[in-house]
Short mmCIF file of C-alpha atoms in Angstrom, two decimals:
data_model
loop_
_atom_site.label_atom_id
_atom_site.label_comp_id
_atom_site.label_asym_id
_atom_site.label_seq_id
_atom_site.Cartn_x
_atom_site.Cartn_y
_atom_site.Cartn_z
CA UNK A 95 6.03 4.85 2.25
CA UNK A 96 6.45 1.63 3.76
CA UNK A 97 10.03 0.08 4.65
CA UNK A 98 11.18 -2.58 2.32
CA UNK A 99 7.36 -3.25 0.62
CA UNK A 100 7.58 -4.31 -3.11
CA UNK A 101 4.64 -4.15 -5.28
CA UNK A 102 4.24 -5.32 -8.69
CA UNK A 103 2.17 -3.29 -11.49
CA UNK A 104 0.61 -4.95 -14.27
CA UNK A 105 -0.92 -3.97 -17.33
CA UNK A 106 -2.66 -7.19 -18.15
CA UNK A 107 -4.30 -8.56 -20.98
CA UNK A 108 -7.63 -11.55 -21.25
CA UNK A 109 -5.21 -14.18 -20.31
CA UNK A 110 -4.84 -13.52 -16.62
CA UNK A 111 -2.86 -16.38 -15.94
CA UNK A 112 0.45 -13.82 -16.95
CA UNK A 113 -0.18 -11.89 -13.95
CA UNK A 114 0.81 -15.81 -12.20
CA UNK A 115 3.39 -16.32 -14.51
CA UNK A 116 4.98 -13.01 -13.87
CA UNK A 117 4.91 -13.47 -9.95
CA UNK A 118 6.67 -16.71 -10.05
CA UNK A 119 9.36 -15.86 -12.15
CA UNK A 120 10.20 -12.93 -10.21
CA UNK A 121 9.75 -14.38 -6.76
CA UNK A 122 11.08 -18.21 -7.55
CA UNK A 123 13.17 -18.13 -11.09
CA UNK A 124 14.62 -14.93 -11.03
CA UNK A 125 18.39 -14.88 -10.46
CA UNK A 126 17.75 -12.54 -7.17
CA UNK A 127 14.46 -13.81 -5.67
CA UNK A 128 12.13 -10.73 -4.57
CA UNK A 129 9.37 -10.74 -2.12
CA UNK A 130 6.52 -9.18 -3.33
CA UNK A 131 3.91 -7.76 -0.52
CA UNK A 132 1.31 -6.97 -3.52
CA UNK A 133 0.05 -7.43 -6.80
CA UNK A 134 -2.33 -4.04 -8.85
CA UNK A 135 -3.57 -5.31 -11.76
CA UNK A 136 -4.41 -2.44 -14.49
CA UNK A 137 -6.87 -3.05 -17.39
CA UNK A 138 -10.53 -3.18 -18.99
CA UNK A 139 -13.86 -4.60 -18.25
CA UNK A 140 -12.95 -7.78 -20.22
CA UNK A 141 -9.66 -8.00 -18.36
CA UNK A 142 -11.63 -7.69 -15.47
CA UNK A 143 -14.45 -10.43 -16.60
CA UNK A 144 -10.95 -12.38 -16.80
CA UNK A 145 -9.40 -11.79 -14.19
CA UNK A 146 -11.98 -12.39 -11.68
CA UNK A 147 -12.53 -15.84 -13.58
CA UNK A 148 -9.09 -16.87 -12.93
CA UNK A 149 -7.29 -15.13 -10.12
CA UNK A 150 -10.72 -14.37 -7.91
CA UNK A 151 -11.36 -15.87 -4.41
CA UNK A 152 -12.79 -18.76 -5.63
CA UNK A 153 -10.09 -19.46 -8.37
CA UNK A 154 -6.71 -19.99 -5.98
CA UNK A 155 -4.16 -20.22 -9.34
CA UNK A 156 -2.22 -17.45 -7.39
CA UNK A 157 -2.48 -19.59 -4.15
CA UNK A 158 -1.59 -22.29 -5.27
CA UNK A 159 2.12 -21.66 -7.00
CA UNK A 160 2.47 -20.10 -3.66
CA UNK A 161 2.34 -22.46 -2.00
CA UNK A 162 3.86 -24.55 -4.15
CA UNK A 163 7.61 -22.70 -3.68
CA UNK A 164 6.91 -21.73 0.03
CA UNK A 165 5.68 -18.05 -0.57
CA UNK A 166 3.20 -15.49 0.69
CA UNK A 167 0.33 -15.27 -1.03
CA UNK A 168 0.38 -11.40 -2.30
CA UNK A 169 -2.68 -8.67 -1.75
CA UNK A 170 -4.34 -8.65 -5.31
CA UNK A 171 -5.88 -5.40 -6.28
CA UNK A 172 -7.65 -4.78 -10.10
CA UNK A 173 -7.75 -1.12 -11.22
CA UNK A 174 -10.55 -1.15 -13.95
CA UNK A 175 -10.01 1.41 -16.17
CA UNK A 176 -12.73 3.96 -17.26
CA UNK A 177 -14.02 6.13 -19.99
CA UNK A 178 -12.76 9.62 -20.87
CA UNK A 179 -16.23 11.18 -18.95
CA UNK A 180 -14.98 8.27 -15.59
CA UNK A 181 -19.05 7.28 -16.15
CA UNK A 182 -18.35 3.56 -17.17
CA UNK A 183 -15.88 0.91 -17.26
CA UNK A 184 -13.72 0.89 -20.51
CA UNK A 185 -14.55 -2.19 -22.42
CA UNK A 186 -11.76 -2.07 -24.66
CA UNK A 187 -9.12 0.81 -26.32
CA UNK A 188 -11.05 1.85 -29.41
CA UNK A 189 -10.83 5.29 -29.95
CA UNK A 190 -8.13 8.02 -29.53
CA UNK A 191 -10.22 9.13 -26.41
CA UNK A 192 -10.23 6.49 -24.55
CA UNK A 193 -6.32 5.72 -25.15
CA UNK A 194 -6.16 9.49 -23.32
CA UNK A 195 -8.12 8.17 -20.79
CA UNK A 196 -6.30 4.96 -19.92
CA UNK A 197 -2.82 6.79 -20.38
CA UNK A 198 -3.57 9.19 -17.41
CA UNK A 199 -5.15 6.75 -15.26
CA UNK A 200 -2.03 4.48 -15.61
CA UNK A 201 -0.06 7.42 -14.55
CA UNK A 202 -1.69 8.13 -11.82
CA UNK A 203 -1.83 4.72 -10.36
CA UNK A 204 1.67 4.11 -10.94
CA UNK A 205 1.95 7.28 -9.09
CA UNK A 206 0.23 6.73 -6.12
CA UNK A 207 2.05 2.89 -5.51
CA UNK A 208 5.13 4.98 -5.84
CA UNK A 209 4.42 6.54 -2.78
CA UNK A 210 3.39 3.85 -1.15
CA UNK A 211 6.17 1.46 -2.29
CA UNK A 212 9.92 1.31 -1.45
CA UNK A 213 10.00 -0.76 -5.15
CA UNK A 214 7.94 -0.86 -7.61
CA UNK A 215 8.33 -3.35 -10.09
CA UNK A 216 6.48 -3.11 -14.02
CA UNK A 217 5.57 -5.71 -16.04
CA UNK A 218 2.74 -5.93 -19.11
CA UNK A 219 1.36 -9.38 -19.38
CA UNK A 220 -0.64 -9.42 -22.59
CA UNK A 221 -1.38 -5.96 -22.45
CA UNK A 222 -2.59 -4.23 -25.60
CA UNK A 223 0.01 -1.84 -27.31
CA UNK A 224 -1.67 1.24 -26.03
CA UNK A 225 -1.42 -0.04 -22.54
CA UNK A 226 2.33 -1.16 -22.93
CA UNK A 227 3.07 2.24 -23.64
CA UNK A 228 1.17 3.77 -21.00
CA UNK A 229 2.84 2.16 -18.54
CA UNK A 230 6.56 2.73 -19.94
CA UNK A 231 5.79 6.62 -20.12
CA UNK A 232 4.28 6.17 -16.63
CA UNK A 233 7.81 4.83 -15.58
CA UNK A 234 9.79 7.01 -17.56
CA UNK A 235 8.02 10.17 -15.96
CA UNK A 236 8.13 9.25 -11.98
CA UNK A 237 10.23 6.00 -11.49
CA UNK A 238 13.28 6.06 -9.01
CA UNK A 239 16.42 4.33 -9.32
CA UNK A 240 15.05 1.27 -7.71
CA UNK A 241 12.11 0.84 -9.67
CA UNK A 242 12.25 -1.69 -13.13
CA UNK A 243 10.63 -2.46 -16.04
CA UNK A 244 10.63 -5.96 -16.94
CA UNK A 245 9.58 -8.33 -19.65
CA UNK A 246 8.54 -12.35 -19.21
CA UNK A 247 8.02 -15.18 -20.58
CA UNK A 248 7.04 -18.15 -19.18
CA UNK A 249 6.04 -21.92 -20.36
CA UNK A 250 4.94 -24.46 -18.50
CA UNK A 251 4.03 -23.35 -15.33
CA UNK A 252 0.48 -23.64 -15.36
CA UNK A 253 0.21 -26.37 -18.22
CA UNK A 254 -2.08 -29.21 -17.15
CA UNK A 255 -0.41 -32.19 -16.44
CA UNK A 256 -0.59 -35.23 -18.91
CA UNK A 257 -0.93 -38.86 -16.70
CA UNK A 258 1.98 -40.87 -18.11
CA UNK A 259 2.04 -44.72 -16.92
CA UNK A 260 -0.75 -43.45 -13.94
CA UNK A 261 1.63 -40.55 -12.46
CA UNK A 262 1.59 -37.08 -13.41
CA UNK A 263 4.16 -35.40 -15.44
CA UNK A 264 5.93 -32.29 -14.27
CA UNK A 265 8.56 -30.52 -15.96
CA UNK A 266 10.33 -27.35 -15.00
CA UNK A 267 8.19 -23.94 -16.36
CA UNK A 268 10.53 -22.18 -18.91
CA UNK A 269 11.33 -19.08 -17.98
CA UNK A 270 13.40 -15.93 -19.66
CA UNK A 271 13.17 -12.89 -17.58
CA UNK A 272 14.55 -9.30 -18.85
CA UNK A 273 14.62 -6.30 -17.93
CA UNK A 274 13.58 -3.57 -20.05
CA UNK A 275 15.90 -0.17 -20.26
CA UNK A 276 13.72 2.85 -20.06
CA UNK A 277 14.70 6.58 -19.97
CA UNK A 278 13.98 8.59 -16.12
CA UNK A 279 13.43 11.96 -16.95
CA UNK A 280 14.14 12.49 -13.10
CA UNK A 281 17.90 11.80 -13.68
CA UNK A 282 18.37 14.09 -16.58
CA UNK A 283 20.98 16.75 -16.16
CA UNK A 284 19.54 20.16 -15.71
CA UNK A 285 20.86 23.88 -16.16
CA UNK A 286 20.88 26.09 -13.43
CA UNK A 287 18.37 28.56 -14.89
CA UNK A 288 15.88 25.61 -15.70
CA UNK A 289 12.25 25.51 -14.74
CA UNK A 290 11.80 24.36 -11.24
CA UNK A 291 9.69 21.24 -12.40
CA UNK A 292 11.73 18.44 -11.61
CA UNK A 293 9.89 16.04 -13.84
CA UNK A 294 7.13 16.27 -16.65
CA UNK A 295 4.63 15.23 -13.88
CA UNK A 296 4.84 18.70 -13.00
CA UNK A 297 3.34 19.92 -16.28
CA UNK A 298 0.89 17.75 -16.54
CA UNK A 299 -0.47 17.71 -13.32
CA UNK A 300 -3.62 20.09 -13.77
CA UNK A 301 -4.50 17.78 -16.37
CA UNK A 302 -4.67 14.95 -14.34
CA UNK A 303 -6.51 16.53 -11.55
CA UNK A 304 -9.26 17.89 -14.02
CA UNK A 305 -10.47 14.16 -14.56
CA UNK A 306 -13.94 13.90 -12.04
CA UNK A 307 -14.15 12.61 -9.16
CA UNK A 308 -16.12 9.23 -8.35
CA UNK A 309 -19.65 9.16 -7.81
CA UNK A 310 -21.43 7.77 -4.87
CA UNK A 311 -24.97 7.46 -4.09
CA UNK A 312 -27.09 5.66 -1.28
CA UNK A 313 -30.88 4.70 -2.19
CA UNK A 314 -33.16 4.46 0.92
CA UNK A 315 -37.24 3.31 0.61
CA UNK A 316 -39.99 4.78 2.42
CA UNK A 317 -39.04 3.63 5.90
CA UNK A 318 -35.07 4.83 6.02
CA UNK A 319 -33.40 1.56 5.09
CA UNK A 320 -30.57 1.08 3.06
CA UNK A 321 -31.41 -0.55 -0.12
CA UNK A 322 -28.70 -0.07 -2.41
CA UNK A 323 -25.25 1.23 -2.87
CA UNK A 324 -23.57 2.22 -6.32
CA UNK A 325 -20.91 3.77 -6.94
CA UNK A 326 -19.70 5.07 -10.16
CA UNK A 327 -22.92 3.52 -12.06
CA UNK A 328 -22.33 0.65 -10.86
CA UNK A 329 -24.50 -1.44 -7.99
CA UNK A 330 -21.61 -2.25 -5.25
CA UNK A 331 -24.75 -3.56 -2.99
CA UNK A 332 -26.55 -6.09 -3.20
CA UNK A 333 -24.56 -7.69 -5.25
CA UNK A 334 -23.71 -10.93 -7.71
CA UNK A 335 -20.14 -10.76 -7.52
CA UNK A 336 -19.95 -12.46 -3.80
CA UNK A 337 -18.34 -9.24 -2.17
CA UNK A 338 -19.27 -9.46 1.05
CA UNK A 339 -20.96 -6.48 2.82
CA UNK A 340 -22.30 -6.04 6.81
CA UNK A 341 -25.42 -3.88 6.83
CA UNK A 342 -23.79 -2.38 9.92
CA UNK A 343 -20.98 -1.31 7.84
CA UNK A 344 -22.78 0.51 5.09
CA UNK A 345 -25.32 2.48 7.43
CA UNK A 346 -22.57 3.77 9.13
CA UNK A 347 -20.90 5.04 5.58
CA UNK A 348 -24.21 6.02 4.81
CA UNK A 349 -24.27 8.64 8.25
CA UNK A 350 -20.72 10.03 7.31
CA UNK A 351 -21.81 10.44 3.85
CA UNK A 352 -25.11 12.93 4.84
CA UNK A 353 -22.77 14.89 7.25
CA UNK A 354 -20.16 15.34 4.02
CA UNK A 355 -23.26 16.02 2.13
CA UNK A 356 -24.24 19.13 4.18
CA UNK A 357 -20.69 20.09 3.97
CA UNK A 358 -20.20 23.54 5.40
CA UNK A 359 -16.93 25.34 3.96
CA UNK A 360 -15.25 28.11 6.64
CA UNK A 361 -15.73 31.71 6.08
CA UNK A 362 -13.18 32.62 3.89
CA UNK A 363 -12.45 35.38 6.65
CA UNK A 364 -11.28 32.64 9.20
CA UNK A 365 -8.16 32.06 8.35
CA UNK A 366 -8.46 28.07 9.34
CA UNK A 367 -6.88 24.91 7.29
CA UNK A 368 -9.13 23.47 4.19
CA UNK A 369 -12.51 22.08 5.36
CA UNK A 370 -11.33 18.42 4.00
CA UNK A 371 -9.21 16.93 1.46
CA UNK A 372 -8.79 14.19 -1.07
CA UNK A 373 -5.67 12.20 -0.56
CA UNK A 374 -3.99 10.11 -3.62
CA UNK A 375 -3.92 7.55 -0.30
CA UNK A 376 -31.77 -3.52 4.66
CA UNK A 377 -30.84 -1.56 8.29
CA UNK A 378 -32.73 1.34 9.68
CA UNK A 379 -30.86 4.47 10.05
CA UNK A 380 -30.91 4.65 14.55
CA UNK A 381 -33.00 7.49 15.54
CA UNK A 382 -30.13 8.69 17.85
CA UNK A 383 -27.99 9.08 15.01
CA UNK A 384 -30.13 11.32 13.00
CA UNK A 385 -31.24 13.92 15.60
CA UNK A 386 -27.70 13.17 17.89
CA UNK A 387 -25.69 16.86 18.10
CA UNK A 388 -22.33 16.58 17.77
CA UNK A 389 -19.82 18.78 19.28
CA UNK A 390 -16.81 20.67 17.45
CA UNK A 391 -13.74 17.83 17.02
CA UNK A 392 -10.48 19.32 19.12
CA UNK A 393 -7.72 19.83 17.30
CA UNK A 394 -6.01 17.17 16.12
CA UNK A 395 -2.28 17.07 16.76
CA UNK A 396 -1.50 15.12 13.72
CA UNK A 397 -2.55 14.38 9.97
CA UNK A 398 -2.03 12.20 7.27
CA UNK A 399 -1.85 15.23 4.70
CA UNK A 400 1.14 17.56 4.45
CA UNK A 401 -0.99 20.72 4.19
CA UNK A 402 -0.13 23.73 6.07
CA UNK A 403 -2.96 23.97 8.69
CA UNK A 404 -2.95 27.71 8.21
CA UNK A 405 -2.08 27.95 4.95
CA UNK A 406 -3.06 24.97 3.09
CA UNK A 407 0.81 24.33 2.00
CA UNK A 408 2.46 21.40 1.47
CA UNK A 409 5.10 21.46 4.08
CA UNK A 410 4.52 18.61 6.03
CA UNK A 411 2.51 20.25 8.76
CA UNK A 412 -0.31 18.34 9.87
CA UNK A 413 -4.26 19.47 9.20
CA UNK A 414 -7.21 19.61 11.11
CA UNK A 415 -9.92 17.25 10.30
CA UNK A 416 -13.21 19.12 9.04
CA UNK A 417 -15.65 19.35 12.01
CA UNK A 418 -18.40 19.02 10.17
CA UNK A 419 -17.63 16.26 8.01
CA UNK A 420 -15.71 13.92 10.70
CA UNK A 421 -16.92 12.38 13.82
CA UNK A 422 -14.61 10.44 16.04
CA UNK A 423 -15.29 6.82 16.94
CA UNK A 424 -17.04 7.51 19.96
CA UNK A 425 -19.38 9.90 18.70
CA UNK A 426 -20.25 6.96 16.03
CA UNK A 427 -21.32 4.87 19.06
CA UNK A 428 -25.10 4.63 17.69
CA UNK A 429 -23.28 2.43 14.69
CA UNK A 430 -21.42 -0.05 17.40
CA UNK A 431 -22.79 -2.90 18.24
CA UNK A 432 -22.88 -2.84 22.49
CA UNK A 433 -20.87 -5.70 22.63
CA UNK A 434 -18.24 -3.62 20.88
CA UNK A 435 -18.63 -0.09 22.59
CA UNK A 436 -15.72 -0.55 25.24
CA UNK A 437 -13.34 0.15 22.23
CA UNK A 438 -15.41 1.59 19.87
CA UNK A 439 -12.35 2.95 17.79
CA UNK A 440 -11.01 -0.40 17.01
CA UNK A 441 -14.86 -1.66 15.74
CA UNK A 442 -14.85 1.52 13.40
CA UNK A 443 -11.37 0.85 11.93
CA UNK A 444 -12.61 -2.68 11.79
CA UNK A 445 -15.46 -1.31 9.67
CA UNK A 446 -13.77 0.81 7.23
CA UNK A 447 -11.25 -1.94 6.55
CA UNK A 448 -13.97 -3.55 5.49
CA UNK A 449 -15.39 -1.52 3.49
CA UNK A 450 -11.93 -0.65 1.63
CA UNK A 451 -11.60 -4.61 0.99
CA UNK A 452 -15.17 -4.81 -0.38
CA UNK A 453 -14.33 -1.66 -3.14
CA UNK A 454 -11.11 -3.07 -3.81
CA UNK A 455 -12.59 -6.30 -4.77
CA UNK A 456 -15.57 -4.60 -6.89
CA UNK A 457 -12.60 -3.17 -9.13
CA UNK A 458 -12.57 0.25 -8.25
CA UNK A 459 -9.40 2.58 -9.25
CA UNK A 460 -7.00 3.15 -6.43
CA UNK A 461 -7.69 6.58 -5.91
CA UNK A 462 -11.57 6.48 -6.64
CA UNK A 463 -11.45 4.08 -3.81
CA UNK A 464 -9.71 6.78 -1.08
CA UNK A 465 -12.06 9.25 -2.29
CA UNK A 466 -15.13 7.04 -2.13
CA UNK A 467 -14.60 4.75 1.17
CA UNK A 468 -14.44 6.56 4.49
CA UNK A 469 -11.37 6.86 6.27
CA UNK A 470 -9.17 8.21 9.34
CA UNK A 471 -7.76 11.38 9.92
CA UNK A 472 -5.63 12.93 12.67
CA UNK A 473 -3.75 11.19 15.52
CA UNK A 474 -5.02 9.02 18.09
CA UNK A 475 -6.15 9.74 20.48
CA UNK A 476 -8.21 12.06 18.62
CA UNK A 477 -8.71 10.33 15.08
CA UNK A 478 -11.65 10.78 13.47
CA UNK A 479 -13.67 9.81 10.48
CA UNK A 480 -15.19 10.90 7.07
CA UNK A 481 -15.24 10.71 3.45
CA UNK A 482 -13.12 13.10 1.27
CA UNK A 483 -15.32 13.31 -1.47
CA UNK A 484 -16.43 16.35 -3.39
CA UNK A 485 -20.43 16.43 -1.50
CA UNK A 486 -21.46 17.25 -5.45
CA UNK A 487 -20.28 13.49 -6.25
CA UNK A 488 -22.84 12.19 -3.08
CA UNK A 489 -26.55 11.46 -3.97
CA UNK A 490 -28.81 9.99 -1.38
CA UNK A 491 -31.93 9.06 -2.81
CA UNK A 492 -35.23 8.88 -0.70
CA UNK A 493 -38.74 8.08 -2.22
CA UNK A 494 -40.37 11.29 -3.92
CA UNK A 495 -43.44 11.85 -0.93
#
């Protein structure tokens, strides 16, 4: 959790320009003025084709009323929502399936930004019915006491100006804000002799985890190089959709994905933590970096999962990272440029930043993204780095000889 961070959720409809609408009058009109750090944007492939027309990095709407009112332009994040088989992007909510679908992906989104929120704040802007819902149940199933619901309306604000006698007319954007009442199952009385599941999420939470996993695959041509990257069917790069990508970058995903690929669990007679888990937070491959030999990582003395590191409980206790699967930054020196190999931690970090931004703005769910990207684990001085994924969900294709 972060101290004091707000986030708004939306469940958003084709008109993007709500998701606007909705930050100003809860940052600017509302009676008490909230700063919100970020803004995750729920919906379909259309709301997607939408928003990217309207609130993408070459379309500053968002920017722009920030500025306007003397406020800090928020992190945007889209969560495109897929199919009940995770294969493609939902176009629309058709079928009884695919409501399913969207309804557990909501949940889990809302969630994760629970835990990484002190506030979360709720709002549909031209969602469809299905999606309204979604979200309320979402709420009503894991919010805290701080967390809200809201409705808005807004005129005006984004209305193009009519020239009257050579000046532009402004007016002040109509706003009515309300909150919305919902019921938290977490602040229900309970009898003594209850179950010990202190919310629904409880009972539903095999369900959620049986959805699959992302997939990820890496195509390479005759000579080793990198040609292509796609995850989840879809091409992440090259790409149309001006998401920027450093070859650098991707050939060094591309290493820690073969090394989760051949993925070696422990003996089940070791008793030793889990090998690696999932958290709910054209370049030649070097020579060097193929035939390199790495040595066993030492222990780490720290972890960003509360796993038991004997026992694989949740207790707080930190984990090992899997030595197999994670290298630390200076056994990645192959990947670092030698301008950059002083501090060759700070260029990886630099690199999976990167790399998080890039599937962010490609519209990848929140938690396919932690499973997908590659990311730290343990505590400096001894971090390391790999991908969580399941190695079934990583293909790396090579010419047939």
């Amino acid at each position: 959790m972060y101290s004091g961070s707000t986030y708004l959720v939306a469940v958003a409809g084709v008109q993007a320009k709500r998701i606007v609408e909705a930050f100003y009058a809860l940052t600017v009109a509302a009676p008490k003025p909230v700063k919100i750090e970020r803004i995750d944007v729920i919906g379909t492939q259309r709301v997607w084709d939408a928003y990217r027309a309207t609130l993408g990095p070459h379309a500053s709407i968002l920017s722009k009323v920030a500025r306007q009112h003397g406020i800090c332009v928020p992190e945007l994040r889209f969560h495109l929502l897929t199919n009940p088989s995770g294969t493609e992007p939902l176009r629309d909510l058709l079928t009884t399936d695919d409501n399913m679908a969207a309804w557990r992906q909501v949940l889990e989104i809302v969630r994760t930004l629970i835990a990484e929120s002190s506030t979360l704040l709720g709002v549909c802007a031209g969602a469809r019915q299905a999606l309204r819902q979604a979200l309320t149940l979402a709420f009503q199933l894991l919010a805290r006491p701080q967390d809200r619901l809201f409705d808005i309306r807004v005129r005006g604000l984004l209305a193009e100006a009519r020239p009257t006698a050579g000046r532009a007319r402004r007016s002040t954007p109509r706003v009515v804000l309300s909150e919305l009442p919902f019921l938290r199952v977490q602040e229900l009385p309970r009898r003594a002799d209850a179950l010990e599941q202190p919310t629904l999420v409880a009972a539903v939470q095999p369900g959620l985890d049986d959805h699959p996993q992302p997939s990820l695959e890496f195509h390479l041509d005759e000579r080793g190089t990198l040609t292509r990257v796609v995850v989840d069917g879809r091409t992440l790069w090259p790409n149309r959709l001006r998401i920027r990508l450093r070859q650098r970058d991707l050939v060094l995903w591309l290493h820690l994905a073969q090394l989760r690929k051949q993925h070696c669990p422990a003996p089940s007679s070791v008793v030793t933590a889990p090998p690696c888990h999932r958290v709910a937070d054209a370049q030649e491959i070097p020579k060097d970096a193929e035939t390199a030999q790495w040595a066993p990582l030492p222990e780490a003395k720290g972890a960003r999962s509360g796993l038991d590191p004997h026992t694989g409980a949740a207790n707080g206790s930190p984990i090992r990272p899997c030595p197999c699967c994670f290298r630390e930054a200076a056994q990645l020196s192959a990947f670092v440029p030698e301008s950059d190999r002083e501090l060759p931690d700070e260029y990886v970090r630099q690199a999976m930043s990167r790399i998080k931004r890039a599937l962010s703005q490609f519209g990848l769910p929140l938690a396919h993204l932690e499973a997908v990207r590659f990311r730290g684990a343990g505590s400096r001085p001894h971090t390391s780095y790999g991908i969580h994924l399941d190695p079934d969900r990583i293909t790396i294709r090579t010419p047939n000889p």
